[in-house]
Amino acid sequence: MNDLIKAIRFRAKMNQEQFASALGTTPLSVNRWENGKTLPNRMAQKQLYNFCKERSIDVADLIIETKTVRDTGNRLVLYHGSKKGISGEIAPISREECDFGSGFYMGTSTLQPLSLICNEDKPKFYAVELDLTGLKVLNVEIGIDWAMLIAYHRKEMESAKGTAVYEKYAHMADGYDVIIGYIANDRMYTELSRFFNRTLTDVALINCISALDLGRQYVAVSEKACRQIRILKEEPISQLELALLKDISAKRRKEGVALAEEIEIKYRREGKFFDEILRGE
């Protein structure tokens, strides 16, 4: 958090004395916050939040920068958000209805896992290292296979049970330790529902969800893969960061809706509807 406070002050182009005056505190307090010697109390964090809002300071890139762990070699550094923190050994125990089923989810972006936990009371953020040596990896690029695999795990394909299409995605990840695919979000699930309700074509679907560009996620779906994950950093998320992240999430959600609506109009007459894909199996 100390790096974020310092980054906010730099973005505002203020020295510590000016920053302290704007916040109604002392330069000594600001100095101690930025050096990590103390944390601002709830009132001070609220003042910091209001400071950013009043000056329209966009903190998305600041949060990304302050949470990113620099790669010092060939290691694969990923990020994970937890509602209450990791207790015990890492295990593939998320809900089955997640994008690629039950697993331990990690992303290449810091902002996505942070956004997922910003409405929790005491969430924690992790930087981890994943060693892929000896693991069987399924790499799913953006396309219909990616969308359908997520749809299968999100229970959107239940009406197609018994078809070859359903069976294909029910067993696509069998035997793999890690699944790598692009991150979906709430807007994608809306588009998937429309696709399976025959109101959106496959071409419009793929163009809508790929335009969101949320980064890639690595999902450890086996115990073997989870044993090859090492925690590099564990951090609680402050009230200031949670408040800022909620605003960022709301803004991006609104932008995503507007973008998807434009793309739907552009591609609405291209591609096939879900029932047409089933008839052609």
C-alpha atoms as a PDB file:
ATOM      1  CA  MET A   1       0.000   0.000   0.000  1.00  0.00           C
ATOM      2  CA  ASN A   2       2.897   2.367   0.668  1.00  0.00           C
ATOM      3  CA  ASP A   3       3.907   2.229  -3.013  1.00  0.00           C
ATOM      4  CA  LEU A   4       0.345   3.063  -4.085  1.00  0.00           C
ATOM      5  CA  ILE A   5       0.194   6.110  -1.797  1.00  0.00           C
ATOM      6  CA  LYS A   6       3.491   7.352  -3.155  1.00  0.00           C
ATOM      7  CA  ALA A   7       2.318   6.752  -6.735  1.00  0.00           C
ATOM      8  CA  ILE A   8      -0.900   8.732  -6.077  1.00  0.00           C
ATOM      9  CA  ARG A   9       1.137  11.659  -4.729  1.00  0.00           C
ATOM     10  CA  PHE A  10       3.451  11.575  -7.739  1.00  0.00           C
ATOM     11  CA  ARG A  11       0.442  11.462 -10.091  1.00  0.00           C
ATOM     12  CA  ALA A  12      -0.929  14.552  -8.324  1.00  0.00           C
ATOM     13  CA  LYS A  13       2.480  16.260  -8.748  1.00  0.00           C
ATOM     14  CA  MET A  14       2.739  17.154  -5.074  1.00  0.00           C
ATOM     15  CA  ASN A  15       5.526  16.992  -2.530  1.00  0.00           C
ATOM     16  CA  GLN A  16       4.844  15.431   0.864  1.00  0.00           C
ATOM     17  CA  GLU A  17       3.988  18.773   2.475  1.00  0.00           C
ATOM     18  CA  GLN A  18       1.434  19.667  -0.206  1.00  0.00           C
ATOM     19  CA  PHE A  19      -0.029  16.160  -0.160  1.00  0.00           C
ATOM     20  CA  ALA A  20      -0.372  16.211   3.630  1.00  0.00           C
ATOM     21  CA  SER A  21      -2.099  19.603   3.518  1.00  0.00           C
ATOM     22  CA  ALA A  22      -4.593  18.362   0.905  1.00  0.00           C
ATOM     23  CA  LEU A  23      -5.397  15.347   3.081  1.00  0.00           C
ATOM     24  CA  GLY A  24      -5.557  17.269   6.350  1.00  0.00           C
ATOM     25  CA  THR A  25      -2.688  15.375   7.921  1.00  0.00           C
ATOM     26  CA  THR A  26       1.015  15.946   8.646  1.00  0.00           C
ATOM     27  CA  PRO A  27       4.047  15.494   6.383  1.00  0.00           C
ATOM     28  CA  LEU A  28       5.433  13.095   8.995  1.00  0.00           C
ATOM     29  CA  SER A  29       2.380  10.846   8.616  1.00  0.00           C
ATOM     30  CA  VAL A  30       2.700  10.865   4.830  1.00  0.00           C
ATOM     31  CA  ASN A  31       6.398  10.051   5.126  1.00  0.00           C
ATOM     32  CA  ARG A  32       5.690   7.122   7.447  1.00  0.00           C
ATOM     33  CA  TRP A  33       2.954   5.794   5.136  1.00  0.00           C
ATOM     34  CA  GLU A  34       5.219   5.914   2.098  1.00  0.00           C
ATOM     35  CA  ASN A  35       8.074   4.224   3.942  1.00  0.00           C
ATOM     36  CA  GLY A  36       5.786   1.437   5.125  1.00  0.00           C
ATOM     37  CA  LYS A  37       6.302   2.252   8.794  1.00  0.00           C
ATOM     38  CA  THR A  38       2.591   2.816   9.466  1.00  0.00           C
ATOM     39  CA  LEU A  39      -0.693   2.381   7.639  1.00  0.00           C
ATOM     40  CA  PRO A  40      -3.253   5.188   7.297  1.00  0.00           C
ATOM     41  CA  ASN A  41      -6.302   4.592   9.493  1.00  0.00           C
ATOM     42  CA  ARG A  42      -9.781   4.169   8.011  1.00  0.00           C
ATOM     43  CA  MET A  43     -10.471   7.918   8.052  1.00  0.00           C
ATOM     44  CA  ALA A  44      -7.180   8.673   6.280  1.00  0.00           C
ATOM     45  CA  GLN A  45      -7.860   5.948   3.708  1.00  0.00           C
ATOM     46  CA  LYS A  46     -11.264   7.498   3.014  1.00  0.00           C
ATOM     47  CA  GLN A  47      -9.577  10.876   2.557  1.00  0.00           C
ATOM     48  CA  LEU A  48      -7.110   9.300   0.114  1.00  0.00           C
ATOM     49  CA  TYR A  49     -10.017   7.769  -1.806  1.00  0.00           C
ATOM     50  CA  ASN A  50     -11.825  11.126  -1.982  1.00  0.00           C
ATOM     51  CA  PHE A  51      -8.583  12.790  -3.049  1.00  0.00           C
ATOM     52  CA  CYS A  52      -8.377  10.455  -6.083  1.00  0.00           C
ATOM     53  CA  LYS A  53     -12.061  10.908  -6.935  1.00  0.00           C
ATOM     54  CA  GLU A  54     -12.015  14.704  -6.683  1.00  0.00           C
ATOM     55  CA  ARG A  55      -8.967  14.973  -8.942  1.00  0.00           C
ATOM     56  CA  SER A  56     -10.093  12.211 -11.350  1.00  0.00           C
ATOM     57  CA  ILE A  57      -6.874  10.294 -10.775  1.00  0.00           C
ATOM     58  CA  ASP A  58      -7.070   7.002 -12.687  1.00  0.00           C
ATOM     59  CA  VAL A  59      -5.419   4.479 -10.386  1.00  0.00           C
ATOM     60  CA  ALA A  60      -5.864   1.299 -12.464  1.00  0.00           C
ATOM     61  CA  ASP A  61      -2.340   1.437 -13.860  1.00  0.00           C
ATOM     62  CA  LEU A  62      -0.987   2.465 -10.448  1.00  0.00           C
ATOM     63  CA  ILE A  63      -2.485  -0.593  -8.770  1.00  0.00           C
ATOM     64  CA  ILE A  64      -1.207  -2.861 -11.561  1.00  0.00           C
ATOM     65  CA  GLU A  65       2.279  -1.405 -11.216  1.00  0.00           C
ATOM     66  CA  THR A  66       2.454  -1.615  -7.433  1.00  0.00           C
ATOM     67  CA  LYS A  67       1.179  -5.209  -7.312  1.00  0.00           C
ATOM     68  CA  THR A  68       3.303  -6.609 -10.136  1.00  0.00           C
ATOM     69  CA  VAL A  69       6.233  -8.838  -9.204  1.00  0.00           C
ATOM     70  CA  ARG A  70       9.154  -8.254 -11.525  1.00  0.00           C
ATOM     71  CA  ASP A  71      10.359 -11.307 -13.420  1.00  0.00           C
ATOM     72  CA  THR A  72      14.028 -11.860 -12.663  1.00  0.00           C
ATOM     73  CA  GLY A  73      14.507 -14.935 -14.832  1.00  0.00           C
ATOM     74  CA  ASN A  74      12.574 -17.588 -16.715  1.00  0.00           C
ATOM     75  CA  ARG A  75      10.066 -18.257 -13.951  1.00  0.00           C
ATOM     76  CA  LEU A  76       6.338 -17.985 -14.640  1.00  0.00           C
ATOM     77  CA  VAL A  77       4.865 -15.401 -12.255  1.00  0.00           C
ATOM     78  CA  LEU A  78       1.067 -15.391 -11.895  1.00  0.00           C
ATOM     79  CA  TYR A  79      -1.525 -13.791  -9.598  1.00  0.00           C
ATOM     80  CA  HIS A  80      -4.345 -15.141  -7.456  1.00  0.00           C
ATOM     81  CA  GLY A  81      -7.084 -13.490  -5.420  1.00  0.00           C
ATOM     82  CA  SER A  82      -8.559 -15.203  -2.360  1.00  0.00           C
ATOM     83  CA  LYS A  83     -11.680 -14.227  -0.409  1.00  0.00           C
ATOM     84  CA  LYS A  84     -10.132 -15.054   2.966  1.00  0.00           C
ATOM     85  CA  GLY A  85      -6.615 -16.252   2.238  1.00  0.00           C
ATOM     86  CA  ILE A  86      -5.030 -19.595   1.451  1.00  0.00           C
ATOM     87  CA  SER A  87      -5.113 -22.016   4.367  1.00  0.00           C
ATOM     88  CA  GLY A  88      -2.983 -25.157   4.175  1.00  0.00           C
ATOM     89  CA  GLU A  89      -1.682 -26.649   0.930  1.00  0.00           C
ATOM     90  CA  ILE A  90      -2.708 -25.250  -2.433  1.00  0.00           C
ATOM     91  CA  ALA A  91      -5.339 -27.537  -3.968  1.00  0.00           C
ATOM     92  CA  PRO A  92      -7.677 -27.605  -7.013  1.00  0.00           C
ATOM     93  CA  ILE A  93     -10.798 -26.927  -4.955  1.00  0.00           C
ATOM     94  CA  SER A  94     -12.580 -23.966  -6.520  1.00  0.00           C
ATOM     95  CA  ARG A  95     -16.250 -24.289  -7.449  1.00  0.00           C
ATOM     96  CA  GLU A  96     -16.926 -26.666 -10.335  1.00  0.00           C
ATOM     97  CA  GLU A  97     -18.855 -23.943 -12.215  1.00  0.00           C
ATOM     98  CA  CYS A  98     -15.733 -21.843 -12.811  1.00  0.00           C
ATOM     99  CA  ASP A  99     -14.445 -21.294 -16.373  1.00  0.00           C
ATOM    100  CA  PHE A 100     -12.542 -24.578 -16.635  1.00  0.00           C
ATOM    101  CA  GLY A 101     -14.055 -26.464 -13.733  1.00  0.00           C
ATOM    102  CA  SER A 102     -12.645 -27.046 -10.272  1.00  0.00           C
ATOM    103  CA  GLY A 103      -9.010 -25.946  -9.910  1.00  0.00           C
ATOM    104  CA  PHE A 104      -6.622 -23.333  -8.555  1.00  0.00           C
ATOM    105  CA  TYR A 105      -6.955 -20.218 -10.719  1.00  0.00           C
ATOM    106  CA  MET A 106      -4.100 -17.827 -11.513  1.00  0.00           C
ATOM    107  CA  GLY A 107      -3.923 -14.939 -13.962  1.00  0.00           C
ATOM    108  CA  THR A 108      -1.239 -13.101 -15.876  1.00  0.00           C
ATOM    109  CA  SER A 109      -2.808  -9.766 -14.885  1.00  0.00           C
ATOM    110  CA  THR A 110      -2.865  -8.359 -11.351  1.00  0.00           C
ATOM    111  CA  LEU A 111      -6.075  -6.408 -11.888  1.00  0.00           C
ATOM    112  CA  GLN A 112      -8.386  -9.324 -12.755  1.00  0.00           C
ATOM    113  CA  PRO A 113      -7.914 -11.344  -9.516  1.00  0.00           C
ATOM    114  CA  LEU A 114      -8.066  -8.105  -7.525  1.00  0.00           C
ATOM    115  CA  SER A 115     -11.374  -7.202  -9.193  1.00  0.00           C
ATOM    116  CA  LEU A 116     -12.821 -10.604  -8.293  1.00  0.00           C
ATOM    117  CA  ILE A 117     -12.245 -10.098  -4.561  1.00  0.00           C
ATOM    118  CA  CYS A 118     -12.907  -6.363  -4.187  1.00  0.00           C
ATOM    119  CA  ASN A 119     -16.336  -6.931  -2.616  1.00  0.00           C
ATOM    120  CA  GLU A 120     -15.038  -9.248   0.110  1.00  0.00           C
ATOM    121  CA  ASP A 121     -14.380  -8.202   3.729  1.00  0.00           C
ATOM    122  CA  LYS A 122     -10.794  -9.395   4.203  1.00  0.00           C
ATOM    123  CA  PRO A 123      -9.435 -10.648   0.892  1.00  0.00           C
ATOM    124  CA  LYS A 124      -5.818 -11.459   0.147  1.00  0.00           C
ATOM    125  CA  PHE A 125      -3.761 -11.112  -2.996  1.00  0.00           C
ATOM    126  CA  TYR A 126      -1.018 -13.534  -4.007  1.00  0.00           C
ATOM    127  CA  ALA A 127       1.854 -13.547  -6.452  1.00  0.00           C
ATOM    128  CA  VAL A 128       2.846 -17.141  -7.205  1.00  0.00           C
ATOM    129  CA  GLU A 129       5.325 -19.044  -9.324  1.00  0.00           C
ATOM    130  CA  LEU A 130       4.185 -22.029 -11.393  1.00  0.00           C
ATOM    131  CA  ASP A 131       6.684 -24.623 -12.588  1.00  0.00           C
ATOM    132  CA  LEU A 132       5.273 -26.364 -15.674  1.00  0.00           C
ATOM    133  CA  THR A 133       8.020 -29.002 -15.796  1.00  0.00           C
ATOM    134  CA  GLY A 134       6.547 -32.467 -16.331  1.00  0.00           C
ATOM    135  CA  LEU A 135       2.956 -31.213 -16.444  1.00  0.00           C
ATOM    136  CA  LYS A 136       0.473 -31.965 -19.214  1.00  0.00           C
ATOM    137  CA  VAL A 137      -0.849 -28.597 -20.432  1.00  0.00           C
ATOM    138  CA  LEU A 138      -3.959 -27.825 -22.490  1.00  0.00           C
ATOM    139  CA  ASN A 139      -3.623 -24.444 -24.212  1.00  0.00           C
ATOM    140  CA  VAL A 140      -6.985 -23.092 -25.378  1.00  0.00           C
ATOM    141  CA  GLU A 141      -6.833 -20.071 -27.694  1.00  0.00           C
ATOM    142  CA  ILE A 142      -9.698 -17.613 -28.142  1.00  0.00           C
ATOM    143  CA  GLY A 143     -12.227 -19.237 -30.433  1.00  0.00           C
ATOM    144  CA  ILE A 144     -15.293 -21.444 -30.372  1.00  0.00           C
ATOM    145  CA  ASP A 145     -13.519 -24.230 -28.435  1.00  0.00           C
ATOM    146  CA  TRP A 146     -12.622 -21.746 -25.685  1.00  0.00           C
ATOM    147  CA  ALA A 147     -16.174 -20.397 -25.496  1.00  0.00           C
ATOM    148  CA  MET A 148     -17.766 -23.855 -25.567  1.00  0.00           C
ATOM    149  CA  LEU A 149     -15.432 -25.279 -22.924  1.00  0.00           C
ATOM    150  CA  ILE A 150     -16.329 -22.424 -20.585  1.00  0.00           C
ATOM    151  CA  ALA A 151     -19.996 -22.849 -21.467  1.00  0.00           C
ATOM    152  CA  TYR A 152     -19.817 -26.539 -20.557  1.00  0.00           C
ATOM    153  CA  HIS A 153     -18.346 -25.817 -17.118  1.00  0.00           C
ATOM    154  CA  ARG A 154     -20.759 -22.924 -16.563  1.00  0.00           C
ATOM    155  CA  LYS A 155     -23.682 -25.313 -17.167  1.00  0.00           C
ATOM    156  CA  GLU A 156     -24.828 -23.438 -20.280  1.00  0.00           C
ATOM    157  CA  MET A 157     -24.782 -26.576 -22.477  1.00  0.00           C
ATOM    158  CA  GLU A 158     -27.194 -28.734 -20.498  1.00  0.00           C
ATOM    159  CA  SER A 159     -29.788 -28.550 -23.281  1.00  0.00           C
ATOM    160  CA  ALA A 160     -27.280 -30.217 -25.621  1.00  0.00           C
ATOM    161  CA  LYS A 161     -26.631 -33.271 -23.401  1.00  0.00           C
ATOM    162  CA  GLY A 162     -26.244 -36.470 -25.384  1.00  0.00           C
ATOM    163  CA  THR A 163     -24.935 -34.714 -28.491  1.00  0.00           C
ATOM    164  CA  ALA A 164     -21.442 -35.134 -29.921  1.00  0.00           C
ATOM    165  CA  VAL A 165     -20.820 -31.431 -29.316  1.00  0.00           C
ATOM    166  CA  TYR A 166     -21.592 -31.799 -25.608  1.00  0.00           C
ATOM    167  CA  GLU A 167     -19.404 -34.901 -25.238  1.00  0.00           C
ATOM    168  CA  LYS A 168     -16.495 -33.200 -26.970  1.00  0.00           C
ATOM    169  CA  TYR A 169     -16.299 -30.424 -24.376  1.00  0.00           C
ATOM    170  CA  ALA A 170     -17.194 -32.668 -21.460  1.00  0.00           C
ATOM    171  CA  HIS A 171     -13.972 -34.609 -22.076  1.00  0.00           C
ATOM    172  CA  MET A 172     -11.696 -32.041 -23.731  1.00  0.00           C
ATOM    173  CA  ALA A 173      -9.615 -31.447 -20.570  1.00  0.00           C
ATOM    174  CA  ASP A 174      -9.451 -35.071 -19.408  1.00  0.00           C
ATOM    175  CA  GLY A 175      -5.970 -36.079 -18.256  1.00  0.00           C
ATOM    176  CA  TYR A 176      -4.479 -32.575 -18.186  1.00  0.00           C
ATOM    177  CA  ASP A 177      -2.736 -30.966 -15.204  1.00  0.00           C
ATOM    178  CA  VAL A 178      -2.995 -27.326 -16.294  1.00  0.00           C
ATOM    179  CA  ILE A 179      -5.419 -25.497 -18.571  1.00  0.00           C
ATOM    180  CA  ILE A 180      -4.349 -22.196 -20.095  1.00  0.00           C
ATOM    181  CA  GLY A 181      -7.018 -19.968 -21.592  1.00  0.00           C
ATOM    182  CA  TYR A 182      -8.154 -16.387 -21.810  1.00  0.00           C
ATOM    183  CA  ILE A 183     -10.078 -14.912 -18.903  1.00  0.00           C
ATOM    184  CA  ALA A 184     -13.828 -14.515 -19.189  1.00  0.00           C
ATOM    185  CA  ASN A 185     -15.948 -12.037 -17.237  1.00  0.00           C
ATOM    186  CA  ASP A 186     -19.598 -11.274 -16.482  1.00  0.00           C
ATOM    187  CA  ARG A 187     -20.149  -9.791 -19.930  1.00  0.00           C
ATOM    188  CA  MET A 188     -18.959 -13.016 -21.526  1.00  0.00           C
ATOM    189  CA  TYR A 189     -21.516 -15.030 -19.571  1.00  0.00           C
ATOM    190  CA  THR A 190     -24.251 -12.727 -20.866  1.00  0.00           C
ATOM    191  CA  GLU A 191     -23.068 -13.308 -24.432  1.00  0.00           C
ATOM    192  CA  LEU A 192     -22.845 -17.081 -23.862  1.00  0.00           C
ATOM    193  CA  SER A 193     -26.444 -17.155 -22.635  1.00  0.00           C
ATOM    194  CA  ARG A 194     -27.551 -15.271 -25.730  1.00  0.00           C
ATOM    195  CA  PHE A 195     -25.603 -17.691 -27.933  1.00  0.00           C
ATOM    196  CA  PHE A 196     -27.267 -20.736 -26.385  1.00  0.00           C
ATOM    197  CA  ASN A 197     -30.654 -19.016 -26.550  1.00  0.00           C
ATOM    198  CA  ARG A 198     -30.156 -18.651 -30.323  1.00  0.00           C
ATOM    199  CA  THR A 199     -30.038 -14.829 -30.344  1.00  0.00           C
ATOM    200  CA  LEU A 200     -26.295 -14.431 -31.014  1.00  0.00           C
ATOM    201  CA  THR A 201     -24.120 -16.156 -33.643  1.00  0.00           C
ATOM    202  CA  ASP A 202     -20.783 -17.834 -32.972  1.00  0.00           C
ATOM    203  CA  VAL A 203     -18.923 -15.128 -34.917  1.00  0.00           C
ATOM    204  CA  ALA A 204     -20.544 -12.313 -32.923  1.00  0.00           C
ATOM    205  CA  LEU A 205     -19.884 -14.218 -29.690  1.00  0.00           C
ATOM    206  CA  ILE A 206     -16.155 -14.684 -30.326  1.00  0.00           C
ATOM    207  CA  ASN A 207     -15.665 -11.095 -31.452  1.00  0.00           C
ATOM    208  CA  CYS A 208     -17.518  -9.768 -28.394  1.00  0.00           C
ATOM    209  CA  ILE A 209     -15.610 -11.706 -25.786  1.00  0.00           C
ATOM    210  CA  SER A 210     -12.165 -11.522 -27.395  1.00  0.00           C
ATOM    211  CA  ALA A 211     -12.424  -7.719 -27.560  1.00  0.00           C
ATOM    212  CA  LEU A 212     -12.505  -7.522 -23.748  1.00  0.00           C
ATOM    213  CA  ASP A 213      -8.808  -8.537 -23.561  1.00  0.00           C
ATOM    214  CA  LEU A 214      -8.669  -9.508 -19.881  1.00  0.00           C
ATOM    215  CA  GLY A 215      -5.457 -11.510 -20.106  1.00  0.00           C
ATOM    216  CA  ARG A 216      -4.769 -15.209 -19.729  1.00  0.00           C
ATOM    217  CA  GLN A 217      -5.434 -17.550 -16.841  1.00  0.00           C
ATOM    218  CA  TYR A 218      -3.614 -20.687 -15.766  1.00  0.00           C
ATOM    219  CA  VAL A 219      -5.711 -23.259 -13.944  1.00  0.00           C
ATOM    220  CA  ALA A 220      -4.029 -26.026 -11.966  1.00  0.00           C
ATOM    221  CA  VAL A 221      -6.621 -28.805 -12.198  1.00  0.00           C
ATOM    222  CA  SER A 222      -4.552 -31.624 -10.696  1.00  0.00           C
ATOM    223  CA  GLU A 223      -2.877 -32.158  -7.333  1.00  0.00           C
ATOM    224  CA  LYS A 224       0.413 -32.642  -9.181  1.00  0.00           C
ATOM    225  CA  ALA A 225       0.178 -29.159 -10.705  1.00  0.00           C
ATOM    226  CA  CYS A 226      -0.764 -27.579  -7.377  1.00  0.00           C
ATOM    227  CA  ARG A 227       2.356 -29.051  -5.769  1.00  0.00           C
ATOM    228  CA  GLN A 228       4.416 -27.115  -8.319  1.00  0.00           C
ATOM    229  CA  ILE A 229       3.030 -23.728  -7.273  1.00  0.00           C
ATOM    230  CA  ARG A 230       5.098 -21.592  -4.910  1.00  0.00           C
ATOM    231  CA  ILE A 231       3.791 -18.470  -3.168  1.00  0.00           C
ATOM    232  CA  LEU A 232       6.069 -15.489  -3.765  1.00  0.00           C
ATOM    233  CA  LYS A 233       4.029 -12.791  -2.034  1.00  0.00           C
ATOM    234  CA  GLU A 234       0.896 -12.605   0.133  1.00  0.00           C
ATOM    235  CA  GLU A 235      -0.798  -9.262   0.781  1.00  0.00           C
ATOM    236  CA  PRO A 236      -4.018  -8.190   2.485  1.00  0.00           C
ATOM    237  CA  ILE A 237      -6.000  -5.630   0.482  1.00  0.00           C
ATOM    238  CA  SER A 238      -6.583  -2.304   2.245  1.00  0.00           C
ATOM    239  CA  GLN A 239      -9.935  -0.512   2.416  1.00  0.00           C
ATOM    240  CA  LEU A 240      -8.525   2.189   0.140  1.00  0.00           C
ATOM    241  CA  GLU A 241      -7.536  -0.371  -2.484  1.00  0.00           C
ATOM    242  CA  LEU A 242     -10.901  -2.155  -2.245  1.00  0.00           C
ATOM    243  CA  ALA A 243     -12.811   1.106  -2.752  1.00  0.00           C
ATOM    244  CA  LEU A 244     -10.655   2.070  -5.737  1.00  0.00           C
ATOM    245  CA  LEU A 245     -10.971  -1.416  -7.235  1.00  0.00           C
ATOM    246  CA  LYS A 246     -14.769  -1.306  -7.005  1.00  0.00           C
ATOM    247  CA  ASP A 247     -14.766   1.903  -9.027  1.00  0.00           C
ATOM    248  CA  ILE A 248     -12.373   0.430 -11.595  1.00  0.00           C
ATOM    249  CA  SER A 249     -14.523  -2.709 -11.947  1.00  0.00           C
ATOM    250  CA  ALA A 250     -17.715  -0.684 -12.418  1.00  0.00           C
ATOM    251  CA  LYS A 251     -16.064   1.524 -15.050  1.00  0.00           C
ATOM    252  CA  ARG A 252     -14.670  -1.415 -16.998  1.00  0.00           C
ATOM    253  CA  ARG A 253     -17.984  -3.259 -16.840  1.00  0.00           C
ATOM    254  CA  LYS A 254     -19.733  -0.241 -18.355  1.00  0.00           C
ATOM    255  CA  GLU A 255     -17.093   0.058 -21.079  1.00  0.00           C
ATOM    256  CA  GLY A 256     -17.401  -3.670 -21.809  1.00  0.00           C
ATOM    257  CA  VAL A 257     -21.172  -3.435 -22.258  1.00  0.00           C
ATOM    258  CA  ALA A 258     -20.851  -0.550 -24.706  1.00  0.00           C
ATOM    259  CA  LEU A 259     -18.118  -2.322 -26.681  1.00  0.00           C
ATOM    260  CA  ALA A 260     -20.042  -5.596 -26.856  1.00  0.00           C
ATOM    261  CA  GLU A 261     -23.172  -3.842 -28.114  1.00  0.00           C
ATOM    262  CA  GLU A 262     -21.212  -2.252 -30.962  1.00  0.00           C
ATOM    263  CA  ILE A 263     -19.686  -5.601 -31.952  1.00  0.00           C
ATOM    264  CA  GLU A 264     -23.043  -7.425 -31.776  1.00  0.00           C
ATOM    265  CA  ILE A 265     -24.482  -4.994 -34.322  1.00  0.00           C
ATOM    266  CA  LYS A 266     -21.457  -5.321 -36.604  1.00  0.00           C
ATOM    267  CA  TYR A 267     -21.438  -9.156 -36.694  1.00  0.00           C
ATOM    268  CA  ARG A 268     -25.101 -10.028 -36.103  1.00  0.00           C
ATOM    269  CA  ARG A 269     -25.579 -11.441 -39.611  1.00  0.00           C
ATOM    270  CA  GLU A 270     -22.346 -13.461 -39.714  1.00  0.00           C
ATOM    271  CA  GLY A 271     -21.743 -17.017 -38.478  1.00  0.00           C
ATOM    272  CA  LYS A 272     -24.029 -19.720 -37.113  1.00  0.00           C
ATOM    273  CA  PHE A 273     -26.466 -19.982 -34.243  1.00  0.00           C
ATOM    274  CA  PHE A 274     -26.044 -22.783 -31.686  1.00  0.00           C
ATOM    275  CA  ASP A 275     -28.862 -24.933 -33.087  1.00  0.00           C
ATOM    276  CA  GLU A 276     -27.267 -24.696 -36.543  1.00  0.00           C
ATOM    277  CA  ILE A 277     -23.955 -25.932 -35.124  1.00  0.00           C
ATOM    278  CA  LEU A 278     -25.731 -28.882 -33.484  1.00  0.00           C
ATOM    279  CA  ARG A 279     -27.502 -29.809 -36.746  1.00  0.00           C
ATOM    280  CA  GLY A 280     -24.160 -29.870 -38.522  1.00  0.00           C
ATOM    281  CA  GLU A 281     -22.409 -32.214 -36.019  1.00  0.00           C
END
